[in-house]
mmCIF file of C-alpha atoms in Angstrom:
data_model
loop_
_atom_site.group_PDB
_atom_site.id
_atom_site.type_symbol
_atom_site.label_atom_id
_atom_site.label_comp_id
_atom_site.label_asym_id
_atom_site.label_seq_id
_atom_site.Cartn_x
_atom_site.Cartn_y
_atom_site.Cartn_z
ATOM 1 C CA MET A 1 149.791 127.926 122.520
ATOM 2 C CA PRO A 2 148.880 124.512 123.894
ATOM 3 C CA ASP A 3 149.921 121.384 122.070
ATOM 4 C CA LEU A 4 146.874 120.054 120.204
ATOM 5 C CA TYR A 5 148.495 116.883 118.889
ATOM 6 C CA PRO A 6 147.299 114.594 121.752
ATOM 7 C CA TYR A 7 143.752 115.881 121.321
ATOM 8 C CA MET A 8 143.897 115.307 117.563
ATOM 9 C CA GLU A 9 145.184 111.743 118.099
ATOM 10 C CA TRP A 10 142.330 111.043 120.507
ATOM 11 C CA LEU A 11 139.829 112.513 118.059
ATOM 12 C CA ALA A 12 141.195 110.384 115.203
ATOM 13 C CA ASP A 13 140.700 107.240 117.323
ATOM 14 C CA THR A 14 137.024 107.865 118.165
ATOM 15 C CA GLY A 15 134.234 105.818 116.640
ATOM 16 C CA LEU A 16 132.766 108.789 114.788
ATOM 17 C CA SER A 17 136.106 109.455 113.105
ATOM 18 C CA ALA A 18 136.304 105.826 112.039
ATOM 19 C CA ILE A 19 132.825 105.987 110.519
ATOM 20 C CA LEU A 20 133.632 109.210 108.669
ATOM 21 C CA ARG A 21 136.932 107.818 107.456
ATOM 22 C CA ASP A 22 135.722 104.342 106.431
ATOM 23 C CA THR A 23 132.435 105.053 104.662
ATOM 24 C CA LYS A 24 132.055 106.701 101.286
ATOM 25 C CA TRP A 25 128.682 108.361 101.922
ATOM 26 C CA CYS A 26 128.770 109.607 105.528
ATOM 27 C CA PHE A 27 131.000 112.662 105.106
ATOM 28 C CA PRO A 28 129.272 113.866 101.894
ATOM 29 C CA ALA A 29 125.872 113.428 103.587
ATOM 30 C CA ILE A 30 126.958 115.537 106.545
ATOM 31 C CA GLU A 31 128.369 118.190 104.217
ATOM 32 C CA LEU A 32 125.110 118.224 102.247
ATOM 33 C CA ILE A 33 123.071 118.751 105.410
ATOM 34 C CA HIS A 34 125.477 121.517 106.443
ATOM 35 C CA LEU A 35 125.064 123.152 103.040
ATOM 36 C CA PHE A 36 121.268 123.033 103.369
ATOM 37 C CA GLY A 37 121.647 124.779 106.730
ATOM 38 C CA ILE A 38 123.720 127.532 105.135
ATOM 39 C CA VAL A 39 121.192 127.976 102.327
ATOM 40 C CA ALA A 40 118.271 128.111 104.773
ATOM 41 C CA LEU A 41 120.056 130.675 106.943
ATOM 42 C CA MET A 42 120.903 132.861 103.975
ATOM 43 C CA ALA A 43 117.355 132.573 102.596
ATOM 44 C CA THR A 44 115.769 133.756 105.844
ATOM 45 C CA MET A 45 118.232 136.637 106.093
ATOM 46 C CA LEU A 46 117.638 137.589 102.463
ATOM 47 C CA ALA A 47 113.847 137.542 102.893
ATOM 48 C CA PHE A 48 114.096 139.786 105.954
ATOM 49 C CA ASP A 49 116.556 142.165 104.282
ATOM 50 C CA LEU A 50 114.394 142.452 101.167
ATOM 51 C CA ARG A 51 111.402 143.237 103.377
ATOM 52 C CA LEU A 52 113.374 145.960 105.177
ATOM 53 C CA MET A 53 114.310 147.447 101.801
ATOM 54 C CA ASN A 54 110.614 147.309 100.855
ATOM 55 C CA VAL A 55 111.359 145.199 97.778
ATOM 56 C CA TRP A 56 109.523 141.984 98.645
ATOM 57 C CA LEU A 57 106.674 140.947 100.982
ATOM 58 C CA ARG A 58 105.456 144.531 101.274
ATOM 59 C CA ARG A 59 102.115 143.542 102.789
ATOM 60 C CA TRP A 60 103.737 141.737 105.720
ATOM 61 C CA PRO A 61 104.516 143.849 108.777
ATOM 62 C CA VAL A 62 108.189 143.606 109.700
ATOM 63 C CA SER A 63 107.398 142.330 113.190
ATOM 64 C CA GLN A 64 105.211 139.520 111.860
ATOM 65 C CA LEU A 65 107.804 138.490 109.289
ATOM 66 C CA MET A 66 110.490 138.484 111.946
ATOM 67 C CA ARG A 67 108.365 136.295 114.236
ATOM 68 C CA SER A 68 107.893 133.891 111.330
ATOM 69 C CA LEU A 69 111.528 133.785 110.220
ATOM 70 C CA VAL A 70 113.449 133.738 113.504
ATOM 71 C CA PRO A 71 112.615 130.093 114.364
ATOM 72 C CA TRP A 72 113.737 129.007 110.882
ATOM 73 C CA THR A 73 116.903 131.064 111.215
ATOM 74 C CA TRP A 74 117.803 129.500 114.564
ATOM 75 C CA ALA A 75 116.972 126.022 113.264
ATOM 76 C CA ALA A 76 119.281 126.544 110.287
ATOM 77 C CA PHE A 77 122.013 127.829 112.584
ATOM 78 C CA GLY A 78 121.561 124.794 114.828
ATOM 79 C CA VAL A 79 121.870 122.439 111.864
ATOM 80 C CA MET A 80 125.095 124.152 110.850
ATOM 81 C CA VAL A 81 126.548 123.936 114.358
ATOM 82 C CA VAL A 82 125.680 120.249 114.730
ATOM 83 C CA THR A 83 127.092 119.306 111.338
#
């Protein structure tokens, strides 16, 4: 396994690390945005699963619901990756 200590030292010395370390609000704000991404991803998956189980949104065709939810799902995933 490669030694990660030099990489971690470099990462700790970057400007972004200094901002995260020195401000009181930056890290909680990023975590909050990440949490919203998780909630949005789970909500789109839950809506689609409930439609497949024929519990909710019965009048929507599955293909139409999928076309509507997939962009939101990918956006939520992107928010989670970035944060």
